[in-house]
mmCIF file of C-alpha atoms and ligand atoms in Angstrom:
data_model
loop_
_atom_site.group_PDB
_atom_site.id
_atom_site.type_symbol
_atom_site.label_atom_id
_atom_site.label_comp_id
_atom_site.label_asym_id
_atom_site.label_seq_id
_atom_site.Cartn_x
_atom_site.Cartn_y
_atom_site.Cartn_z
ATOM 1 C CA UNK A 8 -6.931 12.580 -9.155
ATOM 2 C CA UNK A 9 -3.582 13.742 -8.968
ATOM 3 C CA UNK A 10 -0.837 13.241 -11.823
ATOM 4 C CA UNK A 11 2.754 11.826 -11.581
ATOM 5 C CA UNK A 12 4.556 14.015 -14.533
ATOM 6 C CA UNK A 13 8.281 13.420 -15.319
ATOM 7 C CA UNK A 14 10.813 16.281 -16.204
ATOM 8 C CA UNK A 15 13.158 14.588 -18.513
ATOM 9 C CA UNK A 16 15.782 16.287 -18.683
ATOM 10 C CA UNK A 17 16.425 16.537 -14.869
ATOM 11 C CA UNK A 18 14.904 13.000 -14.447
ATOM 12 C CA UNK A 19 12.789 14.793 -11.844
ATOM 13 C CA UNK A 20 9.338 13.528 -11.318
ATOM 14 C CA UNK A 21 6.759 16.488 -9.934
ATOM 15 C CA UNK A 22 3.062 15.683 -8.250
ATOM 16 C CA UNK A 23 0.869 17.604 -9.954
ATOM 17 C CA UNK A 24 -1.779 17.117 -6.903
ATOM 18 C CA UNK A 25 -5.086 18.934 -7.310
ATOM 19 C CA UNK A 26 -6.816 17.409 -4.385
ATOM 20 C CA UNK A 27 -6.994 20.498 -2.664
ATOM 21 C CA UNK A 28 -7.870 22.821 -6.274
ATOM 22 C CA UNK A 29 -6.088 26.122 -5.315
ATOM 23 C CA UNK A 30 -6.834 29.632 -6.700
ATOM 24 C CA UNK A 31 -4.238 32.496 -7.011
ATOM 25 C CA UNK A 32 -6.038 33.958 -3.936
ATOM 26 C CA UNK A 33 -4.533 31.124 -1.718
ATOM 27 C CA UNK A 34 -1.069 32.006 -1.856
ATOM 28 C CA UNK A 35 -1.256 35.478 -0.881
ATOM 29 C CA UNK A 36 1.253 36.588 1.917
ATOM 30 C CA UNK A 37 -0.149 35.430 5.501
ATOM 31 C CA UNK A 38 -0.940 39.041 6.497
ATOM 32 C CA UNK A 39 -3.660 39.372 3.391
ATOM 33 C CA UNK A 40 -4.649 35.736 3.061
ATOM 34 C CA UNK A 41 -7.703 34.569 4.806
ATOM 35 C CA UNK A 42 -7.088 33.374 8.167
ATOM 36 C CA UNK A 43 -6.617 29.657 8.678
ATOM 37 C CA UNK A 44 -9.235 27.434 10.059
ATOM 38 C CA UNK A 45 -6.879 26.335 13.078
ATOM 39 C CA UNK A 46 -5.951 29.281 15.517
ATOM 40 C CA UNK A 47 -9.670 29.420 16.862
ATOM 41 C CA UNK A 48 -9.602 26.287 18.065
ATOM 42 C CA UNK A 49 -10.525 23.447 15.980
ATOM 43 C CA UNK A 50 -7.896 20.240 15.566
ATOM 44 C CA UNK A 51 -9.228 16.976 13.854
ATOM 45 C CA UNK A 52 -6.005 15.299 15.204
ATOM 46 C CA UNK A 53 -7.152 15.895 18.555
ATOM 47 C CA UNK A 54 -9.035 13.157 21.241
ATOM 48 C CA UNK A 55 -12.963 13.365 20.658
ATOM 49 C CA UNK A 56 -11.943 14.657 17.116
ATOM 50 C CA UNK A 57 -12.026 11.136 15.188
ATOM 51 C CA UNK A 58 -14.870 11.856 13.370
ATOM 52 C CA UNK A 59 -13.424 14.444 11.721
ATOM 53 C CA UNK A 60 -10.629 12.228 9.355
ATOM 54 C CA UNK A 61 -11.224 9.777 7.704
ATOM 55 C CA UNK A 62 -11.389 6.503 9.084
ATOM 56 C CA UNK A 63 -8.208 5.237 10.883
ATOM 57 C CA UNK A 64 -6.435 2.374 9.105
ATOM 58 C CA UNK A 65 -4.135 1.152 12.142
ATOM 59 C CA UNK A 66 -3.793 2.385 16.034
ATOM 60 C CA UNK A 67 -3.014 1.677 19.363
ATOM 61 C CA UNK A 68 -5.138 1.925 21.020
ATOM 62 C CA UNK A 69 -6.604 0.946 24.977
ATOM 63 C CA UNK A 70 -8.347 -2.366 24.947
ATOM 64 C CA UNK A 71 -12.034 -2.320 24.553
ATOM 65 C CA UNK A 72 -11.789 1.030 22.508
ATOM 66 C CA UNK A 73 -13.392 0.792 19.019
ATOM 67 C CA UNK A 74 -11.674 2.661 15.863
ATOM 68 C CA UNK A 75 -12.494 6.083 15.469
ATOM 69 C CA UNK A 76 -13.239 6.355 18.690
ATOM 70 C CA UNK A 77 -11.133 7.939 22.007
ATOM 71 C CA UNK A 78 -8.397 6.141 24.275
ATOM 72 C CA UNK A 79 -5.995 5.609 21.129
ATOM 73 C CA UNK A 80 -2.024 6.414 21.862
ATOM 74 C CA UNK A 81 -0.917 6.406 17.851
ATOM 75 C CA UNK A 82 -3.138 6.887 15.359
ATOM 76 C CA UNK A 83 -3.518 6.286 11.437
ATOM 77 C CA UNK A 84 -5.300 7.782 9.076
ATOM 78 C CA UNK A 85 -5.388 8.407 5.031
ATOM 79 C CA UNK A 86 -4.345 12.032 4.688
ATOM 80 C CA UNK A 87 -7.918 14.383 3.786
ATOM 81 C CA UNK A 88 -5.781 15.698 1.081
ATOM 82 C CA UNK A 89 -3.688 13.199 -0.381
ATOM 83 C CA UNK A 90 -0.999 14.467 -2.181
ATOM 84 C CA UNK A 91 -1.648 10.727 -4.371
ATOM 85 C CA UNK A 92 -3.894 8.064 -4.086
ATOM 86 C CA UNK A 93 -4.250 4.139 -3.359
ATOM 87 C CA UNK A 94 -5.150 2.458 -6.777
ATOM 88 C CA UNK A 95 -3.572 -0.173 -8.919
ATOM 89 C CA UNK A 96 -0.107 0.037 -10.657
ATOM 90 C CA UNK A 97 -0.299 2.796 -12.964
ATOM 91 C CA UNK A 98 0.777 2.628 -16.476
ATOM 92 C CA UNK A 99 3.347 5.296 -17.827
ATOM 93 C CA UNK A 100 1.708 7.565 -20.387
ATOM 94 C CA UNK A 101 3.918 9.463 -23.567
ATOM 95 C CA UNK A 102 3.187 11.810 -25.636
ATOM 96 C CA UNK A 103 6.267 13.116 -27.459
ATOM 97 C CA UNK A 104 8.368 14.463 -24.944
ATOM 98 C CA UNK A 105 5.871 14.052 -22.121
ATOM 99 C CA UNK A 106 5.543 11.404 -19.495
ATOM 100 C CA UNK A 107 2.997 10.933 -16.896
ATOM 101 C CA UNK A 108 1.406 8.614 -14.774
ATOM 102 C CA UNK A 109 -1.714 8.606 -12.529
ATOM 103 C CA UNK A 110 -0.897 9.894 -8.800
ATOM 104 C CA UNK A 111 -0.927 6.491 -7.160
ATOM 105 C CA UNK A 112 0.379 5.894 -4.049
ATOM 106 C CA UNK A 113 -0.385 6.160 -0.349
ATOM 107 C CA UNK A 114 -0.298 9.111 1.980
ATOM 108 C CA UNK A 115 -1.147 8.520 5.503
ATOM 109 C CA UNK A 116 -0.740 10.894 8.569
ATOM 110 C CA UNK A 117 0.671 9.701 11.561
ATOM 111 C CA UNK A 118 -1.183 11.287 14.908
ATOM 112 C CA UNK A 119 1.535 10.768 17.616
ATOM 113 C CA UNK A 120 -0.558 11.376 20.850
ATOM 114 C CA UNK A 121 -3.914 12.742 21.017
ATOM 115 C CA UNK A 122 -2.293 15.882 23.318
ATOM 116 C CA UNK A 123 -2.079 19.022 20.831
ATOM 117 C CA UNK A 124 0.522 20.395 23.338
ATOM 118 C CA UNK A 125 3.260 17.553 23.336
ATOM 119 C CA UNK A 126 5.341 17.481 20.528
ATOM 120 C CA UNK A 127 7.285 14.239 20.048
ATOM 121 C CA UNK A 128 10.610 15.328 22.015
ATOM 122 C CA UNK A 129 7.861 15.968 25.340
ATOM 123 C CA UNK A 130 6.179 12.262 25.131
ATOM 124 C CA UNK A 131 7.830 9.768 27.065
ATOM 125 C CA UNK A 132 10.476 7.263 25.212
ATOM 126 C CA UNK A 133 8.458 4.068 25.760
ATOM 127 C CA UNK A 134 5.208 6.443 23.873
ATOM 128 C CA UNK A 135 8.361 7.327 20.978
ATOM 129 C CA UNK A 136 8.992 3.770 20.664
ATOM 130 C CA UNK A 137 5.169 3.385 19.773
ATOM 131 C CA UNK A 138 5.748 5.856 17.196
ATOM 132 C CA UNK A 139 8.849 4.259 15.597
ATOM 133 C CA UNK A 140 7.163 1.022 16.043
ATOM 134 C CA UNK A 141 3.746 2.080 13.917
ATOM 135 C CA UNK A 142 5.979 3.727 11.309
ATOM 136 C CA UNK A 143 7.819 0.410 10.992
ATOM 137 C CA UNK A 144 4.372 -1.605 10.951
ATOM 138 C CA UNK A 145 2.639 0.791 8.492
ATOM 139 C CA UNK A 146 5.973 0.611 5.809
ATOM 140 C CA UNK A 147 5.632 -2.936 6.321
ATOM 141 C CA UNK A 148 1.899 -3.250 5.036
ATOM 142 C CA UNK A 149 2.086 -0.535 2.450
ATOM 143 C CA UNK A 150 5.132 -2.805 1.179
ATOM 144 C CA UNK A 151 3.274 -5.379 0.816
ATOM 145 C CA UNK A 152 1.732 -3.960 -2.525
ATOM 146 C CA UNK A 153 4.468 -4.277 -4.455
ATOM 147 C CA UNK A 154 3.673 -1.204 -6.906
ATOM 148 C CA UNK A 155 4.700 0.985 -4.269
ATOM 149 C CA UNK A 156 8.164 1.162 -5.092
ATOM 150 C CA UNK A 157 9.220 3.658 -2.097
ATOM 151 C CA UNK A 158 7.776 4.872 1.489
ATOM 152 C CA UNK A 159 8.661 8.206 3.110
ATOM 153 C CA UNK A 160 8.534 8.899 6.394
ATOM 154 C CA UNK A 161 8.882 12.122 7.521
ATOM 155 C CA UNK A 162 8.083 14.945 9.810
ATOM 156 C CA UNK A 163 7.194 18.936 8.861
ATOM 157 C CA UNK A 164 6.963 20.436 12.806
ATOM 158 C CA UNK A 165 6.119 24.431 12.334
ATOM 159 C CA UNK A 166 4.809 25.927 9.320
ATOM 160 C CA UNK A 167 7.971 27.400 7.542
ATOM 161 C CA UNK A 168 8.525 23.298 7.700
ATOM 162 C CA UNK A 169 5.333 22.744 5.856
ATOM 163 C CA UNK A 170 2.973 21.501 8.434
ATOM 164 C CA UNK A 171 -0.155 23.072 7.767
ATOM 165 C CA UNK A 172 -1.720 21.612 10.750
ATOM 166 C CA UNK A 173 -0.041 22.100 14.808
ATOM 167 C CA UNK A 174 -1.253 18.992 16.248
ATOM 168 C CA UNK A 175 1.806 16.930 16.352
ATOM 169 C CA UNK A 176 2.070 14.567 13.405
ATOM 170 C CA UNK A 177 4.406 12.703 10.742
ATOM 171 C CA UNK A 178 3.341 11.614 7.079
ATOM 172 C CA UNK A 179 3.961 8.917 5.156
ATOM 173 C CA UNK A 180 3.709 9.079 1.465
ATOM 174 C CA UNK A 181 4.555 6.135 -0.969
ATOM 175 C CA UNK A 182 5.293 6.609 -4.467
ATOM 176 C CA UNK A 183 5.167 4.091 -7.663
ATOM 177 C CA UNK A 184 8.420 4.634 -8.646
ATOM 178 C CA UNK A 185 12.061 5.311 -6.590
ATOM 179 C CA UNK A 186 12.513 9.452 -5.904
ATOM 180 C CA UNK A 187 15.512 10.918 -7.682
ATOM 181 C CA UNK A 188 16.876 11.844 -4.422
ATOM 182 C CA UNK A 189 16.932 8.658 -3.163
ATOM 183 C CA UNK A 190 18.147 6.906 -5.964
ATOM 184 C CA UNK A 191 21.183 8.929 -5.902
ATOM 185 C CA UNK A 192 22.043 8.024 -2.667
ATOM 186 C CA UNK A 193 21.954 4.103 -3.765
ATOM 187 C CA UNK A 194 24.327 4.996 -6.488
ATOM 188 C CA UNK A 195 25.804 7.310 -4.984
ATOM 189 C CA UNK A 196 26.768 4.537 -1.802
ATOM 190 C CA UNK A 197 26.766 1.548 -4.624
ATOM 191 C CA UNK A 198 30.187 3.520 -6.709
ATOM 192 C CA UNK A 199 31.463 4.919 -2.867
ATOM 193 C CA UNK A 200 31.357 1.191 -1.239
ATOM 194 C CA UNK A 201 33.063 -0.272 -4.172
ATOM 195 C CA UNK A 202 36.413 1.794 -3.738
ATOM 196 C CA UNK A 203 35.620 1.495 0.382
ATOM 197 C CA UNK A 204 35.208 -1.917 0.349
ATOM 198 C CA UNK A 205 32.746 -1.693 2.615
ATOM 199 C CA UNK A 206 29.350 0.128 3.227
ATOM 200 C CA UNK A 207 30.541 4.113 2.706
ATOM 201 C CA UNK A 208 27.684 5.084 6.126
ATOM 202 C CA UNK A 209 29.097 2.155 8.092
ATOM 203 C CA UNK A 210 32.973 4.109 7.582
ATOM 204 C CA UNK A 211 31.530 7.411 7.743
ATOM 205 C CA UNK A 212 30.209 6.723 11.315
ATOM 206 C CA UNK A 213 33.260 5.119 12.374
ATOM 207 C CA UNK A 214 35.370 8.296 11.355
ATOM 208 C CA UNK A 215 33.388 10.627 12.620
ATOM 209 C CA UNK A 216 33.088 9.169 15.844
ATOM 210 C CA UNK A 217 37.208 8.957 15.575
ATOM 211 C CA UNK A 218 37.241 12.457 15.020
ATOM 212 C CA UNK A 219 34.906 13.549 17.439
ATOM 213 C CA UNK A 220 34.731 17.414 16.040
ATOM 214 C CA UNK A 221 31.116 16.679 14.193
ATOM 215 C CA UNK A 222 29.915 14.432 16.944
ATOM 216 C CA UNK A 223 26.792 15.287 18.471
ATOM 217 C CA UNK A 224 26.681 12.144 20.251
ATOM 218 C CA UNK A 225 27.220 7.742 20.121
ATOM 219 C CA UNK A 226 25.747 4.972 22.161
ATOM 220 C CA UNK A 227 25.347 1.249 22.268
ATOM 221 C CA UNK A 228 23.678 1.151 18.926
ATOM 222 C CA UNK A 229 23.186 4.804 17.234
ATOM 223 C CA UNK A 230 25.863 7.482 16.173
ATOM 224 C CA UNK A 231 24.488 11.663 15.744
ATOM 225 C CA UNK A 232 27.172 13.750 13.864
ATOM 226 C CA UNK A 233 26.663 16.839 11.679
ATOM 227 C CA UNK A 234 27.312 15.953 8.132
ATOM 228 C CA UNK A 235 31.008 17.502 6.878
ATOM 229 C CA UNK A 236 29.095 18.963 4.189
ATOM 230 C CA UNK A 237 25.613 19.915 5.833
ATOM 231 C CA UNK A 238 23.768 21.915 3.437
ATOM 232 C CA UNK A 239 21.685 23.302 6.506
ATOM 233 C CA UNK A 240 22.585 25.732 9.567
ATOM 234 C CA UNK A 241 22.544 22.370 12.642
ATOM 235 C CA UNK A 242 21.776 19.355 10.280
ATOM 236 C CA UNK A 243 22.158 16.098 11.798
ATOM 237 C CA UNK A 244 22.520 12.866 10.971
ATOM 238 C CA UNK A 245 21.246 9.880 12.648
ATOM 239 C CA UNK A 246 22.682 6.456 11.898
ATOM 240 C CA UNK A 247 22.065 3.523 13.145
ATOM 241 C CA UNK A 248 25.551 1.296 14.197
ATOM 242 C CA UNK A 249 24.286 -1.917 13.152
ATOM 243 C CA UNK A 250 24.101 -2.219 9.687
ATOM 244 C CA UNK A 251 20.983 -2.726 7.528
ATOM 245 C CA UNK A 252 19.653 -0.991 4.564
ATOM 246 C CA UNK A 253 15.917 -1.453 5.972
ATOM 247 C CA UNK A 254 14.347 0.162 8.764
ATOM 248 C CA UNK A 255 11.688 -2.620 9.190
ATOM 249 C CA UNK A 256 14.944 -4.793 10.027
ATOM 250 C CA UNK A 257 15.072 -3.146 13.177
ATOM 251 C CA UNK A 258 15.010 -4.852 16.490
ATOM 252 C CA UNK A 259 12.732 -4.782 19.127
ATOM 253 C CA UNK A 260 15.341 -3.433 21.942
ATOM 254 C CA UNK A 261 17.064 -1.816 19.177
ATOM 255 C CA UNK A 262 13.813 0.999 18.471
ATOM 256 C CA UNK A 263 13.340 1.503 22.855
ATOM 257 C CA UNK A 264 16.992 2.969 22.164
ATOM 258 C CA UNK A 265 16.504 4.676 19.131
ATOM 259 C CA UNK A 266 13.198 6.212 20.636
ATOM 260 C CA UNK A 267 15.362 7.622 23.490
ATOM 261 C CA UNK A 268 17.665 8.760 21.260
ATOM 262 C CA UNK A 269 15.625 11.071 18.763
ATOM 263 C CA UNK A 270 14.006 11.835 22.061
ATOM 264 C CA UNK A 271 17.475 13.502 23.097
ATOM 265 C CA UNK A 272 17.949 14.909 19.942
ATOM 266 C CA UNK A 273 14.643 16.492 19.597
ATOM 267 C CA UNK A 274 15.123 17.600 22.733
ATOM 268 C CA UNK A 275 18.573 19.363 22.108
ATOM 269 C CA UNK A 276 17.108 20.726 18.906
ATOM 270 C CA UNK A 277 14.427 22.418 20.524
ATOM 271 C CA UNK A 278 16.655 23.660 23.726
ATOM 272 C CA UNK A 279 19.367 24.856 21.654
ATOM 273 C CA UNK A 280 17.455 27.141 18.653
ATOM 274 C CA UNK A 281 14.167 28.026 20.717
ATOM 275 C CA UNK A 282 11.451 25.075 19.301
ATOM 276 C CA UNK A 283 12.522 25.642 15.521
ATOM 277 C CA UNK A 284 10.412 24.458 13.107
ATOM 278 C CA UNK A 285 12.416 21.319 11.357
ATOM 279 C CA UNK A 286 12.201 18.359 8.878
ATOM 280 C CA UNK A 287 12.963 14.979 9.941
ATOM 281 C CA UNK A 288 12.755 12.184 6.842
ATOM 282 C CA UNK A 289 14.292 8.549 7.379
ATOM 283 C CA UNK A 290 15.587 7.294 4.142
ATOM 284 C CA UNK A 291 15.825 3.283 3.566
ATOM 285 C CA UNK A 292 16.051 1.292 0.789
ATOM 286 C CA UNK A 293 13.491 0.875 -1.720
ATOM 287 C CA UNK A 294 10.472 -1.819 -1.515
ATOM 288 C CA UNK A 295 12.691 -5.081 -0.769
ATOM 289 C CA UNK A 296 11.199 -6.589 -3.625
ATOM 290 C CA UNK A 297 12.190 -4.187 -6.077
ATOM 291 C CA UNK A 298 15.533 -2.931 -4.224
ATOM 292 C CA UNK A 299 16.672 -6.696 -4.460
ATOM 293 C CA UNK A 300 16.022 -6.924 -8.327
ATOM 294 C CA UNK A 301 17.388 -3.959 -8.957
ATOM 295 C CA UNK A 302 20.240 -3.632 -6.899
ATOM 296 C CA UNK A 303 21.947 -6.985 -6.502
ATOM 297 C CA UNK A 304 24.389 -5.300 -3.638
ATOM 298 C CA UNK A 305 21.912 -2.999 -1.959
ATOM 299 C CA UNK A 306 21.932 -5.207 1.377
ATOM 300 C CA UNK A 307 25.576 -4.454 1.560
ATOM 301 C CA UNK A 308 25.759 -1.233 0.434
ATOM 302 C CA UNK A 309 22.913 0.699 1.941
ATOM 303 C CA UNK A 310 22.256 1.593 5.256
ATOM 304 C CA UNK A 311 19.118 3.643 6.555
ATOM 305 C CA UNK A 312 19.533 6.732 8.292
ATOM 306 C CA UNK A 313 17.153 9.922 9.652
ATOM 307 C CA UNK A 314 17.968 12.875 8.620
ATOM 308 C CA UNK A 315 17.048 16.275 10.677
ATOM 309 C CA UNK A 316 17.573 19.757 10.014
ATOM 310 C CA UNK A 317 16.189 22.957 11.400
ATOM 311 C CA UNK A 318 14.441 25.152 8.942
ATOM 312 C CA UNK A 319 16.774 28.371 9.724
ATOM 313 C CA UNK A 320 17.568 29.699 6.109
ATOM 314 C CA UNK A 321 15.264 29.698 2.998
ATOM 315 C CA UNK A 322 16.393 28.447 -0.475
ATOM 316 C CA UNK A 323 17.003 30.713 -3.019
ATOM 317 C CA UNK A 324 17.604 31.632 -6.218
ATOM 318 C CA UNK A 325 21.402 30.238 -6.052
ATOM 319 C CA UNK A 326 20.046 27.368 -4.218
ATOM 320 C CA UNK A 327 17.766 26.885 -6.596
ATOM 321 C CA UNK A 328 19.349 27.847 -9.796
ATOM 322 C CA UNK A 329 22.292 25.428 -9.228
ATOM 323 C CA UNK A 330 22.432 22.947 -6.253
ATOM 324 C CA UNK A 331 24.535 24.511 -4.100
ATOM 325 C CA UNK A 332 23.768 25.423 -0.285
ATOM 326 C CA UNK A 333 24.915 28.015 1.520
ATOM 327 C CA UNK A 334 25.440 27.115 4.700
ATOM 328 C CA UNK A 335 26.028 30.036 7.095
ATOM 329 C CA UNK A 336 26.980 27.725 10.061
ATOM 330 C CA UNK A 337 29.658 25.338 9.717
ATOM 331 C CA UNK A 338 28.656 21.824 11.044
ATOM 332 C CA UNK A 339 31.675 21.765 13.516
ATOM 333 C CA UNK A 340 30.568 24.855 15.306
ATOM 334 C CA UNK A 341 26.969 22.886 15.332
ATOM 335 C CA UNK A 342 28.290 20.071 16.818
ATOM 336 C CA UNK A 343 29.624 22.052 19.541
ATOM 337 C CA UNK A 344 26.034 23.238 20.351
ATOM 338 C CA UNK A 345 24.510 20.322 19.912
ATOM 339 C CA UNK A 346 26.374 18.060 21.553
ATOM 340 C CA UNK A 347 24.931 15.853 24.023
ATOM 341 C CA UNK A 348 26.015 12.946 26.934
ATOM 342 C CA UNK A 349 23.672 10.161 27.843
ATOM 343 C CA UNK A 350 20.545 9.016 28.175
ATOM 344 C CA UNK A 351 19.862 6.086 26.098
HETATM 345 ZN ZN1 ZN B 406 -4.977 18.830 18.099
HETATM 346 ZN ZN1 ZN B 407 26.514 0.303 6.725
HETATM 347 ZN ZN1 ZN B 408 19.746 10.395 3.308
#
């Protein structure tokens, strides 16, 4: 069982996870570590493969097919090594200083076709829609307990990006209490839309799309612009025109153009810096139960958004030691690459 601990000065909270008990051994440099179990063959996210997770809890799938079984399009399963683990509400432990809580929560992996080969910007948009459309179902039910106070979606694609597996996946992974991160974007867009008068994302689209020079592209319903101060070399920022804080709120014709959309961007991404491996993580508000308690304005105020950015540079010490990035490309030269017209 793995262990929620809280660093209280920073207000950081750290997984402790020991699912997968590691010995010094394991994080030797690639060239003298023992070679992975994956190049050779063997994917459990691939078709005939179903056995080899545990079982699925949601899919689409072809009628007549049973779970765990070929002829699914999406599929859902727990992850083998859960970085926490479905249980009740955990209490909050201290001792002195110390606080802690049991590593509860969900972590599910998100297959998104049974093809090892096709990585989400090759499937087809209608087959991206399904994708969207199971990450909205699966936030959804996991919501539905209401101890799980936030999900994460997101995407590691290439190791440096922390996938340990190829076969083309996304994770979701929902915690028992709000991540630092994400509560300082509510507060951060709470103080911002206050002197705004209006939701801070909803002007910053507007202006950038005004200004064109960060741009990467707008249509009917979604605006792509490199953040004025991205801390990565070709960060983007996807956000969606219509304003709402969830990403369950979204429409039904609404995802068909947002799949064609991250299709494009993908897409660019990948035509642009040679397949890079990247991070893609949506942020929304909290659990609507909790995000309405807690923050009276957070329909007004917050807007969800994916974030995506090419892992190019590594953090380091300065990084680390104080917050800062150094970003060796400025996002208006990005733009300029990235840029694209059409399709969706
Ligand atoms: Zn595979
Ligand atoms: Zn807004
Ligand atoms: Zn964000």
């Amino acid at each position: 069982m793995s262990e929620l601990r809280k660093d209280l000065v920073s207000g950081r909270w750290v997984i402790i996870a020991t699912e997968r008990s590691k010995r010094p051994d394991d994080f030797r440099p690639a060239s003298e570590a023992r070679p992975a179990s994956e190049p050779g063959g063997f994917c459990p996210f691939c078709e005939s493969s179903e056995s080899k997770t545990p079982p699925e809890v949601f899919a689409l799938r072809a009628e007549g097919t049973r779970p765990d079984t070929p002829g699914w399009r999406v599929r859902v399963v727990p992850n083998k090594f859960p970085a926490l683990n479905r249980g009740t509400p955990p209490p909050k432990f201290t001792r002195g200083v110390l606080q802690w809580m049991e590593g509860i929560g969900v972590h599910e992996v998100v297959i998104e076709n049974p093809d090892h080969a096709k990585e989400l910007a090759d499937l087809s948009v209608p087959h991206v829609r399904d994708v969207l459309w199971v990450y909205q179902q699966r936030i959804k039910a996991i919501e539905e307990e209401l101890h799980y106070q936030y999900v994460q979606v997101f995407k590691n694609k290439g190791k440096e990006a922390g996938a340990s597996l190829s076969h083309p996946h996304s994770q979701i992974v929902a915690t028992p209490i709000v991540p630092k991160r994400v509560k300082e974007e509510i507060y951060g867009a709470d103080r911002l839309s206050r002197s705004c008068k209006e939701c801070v994302f909803c002007r910053t689209i507007r202006e950038e799309a005004a200004a064109g020079e960060r741009l990467v592209h707008k249509n009917s319903h979604f605006g792509i612009f490199t953040p004025f101060a991205s801390r990565f070399p070709f960060e983007m920022a996807v956000y969606p025109l219509r304003h709402s804080p969830f990403f369950t709120d979204l429409r039904e014709e609404e995802l068909g153009i947002l799949a064609g959309t991250m299709k494009a961007v993908l897409t660019k991404l990948k035509q642009t810096l040679g397949d890079p491996p990247f991070n893609l993580v949506l942020h929304q508000a909290p659990n609507p139960s909790l995000s309405h308690k807690t923050w009276p304005d957070i329909d007004r105020n917050f807007h969800w958004h994916f974030e995506v950015f090419p892992i190019l540079t590594k953090m380091a010490g300065f990084e680390w030691g104080t917050g800062y990035h150094i970003n060796p490309v400025s996002p208006e030269t990005a733009a300029t690459f990235l840029k694209f017209e059409g399709p969706a």
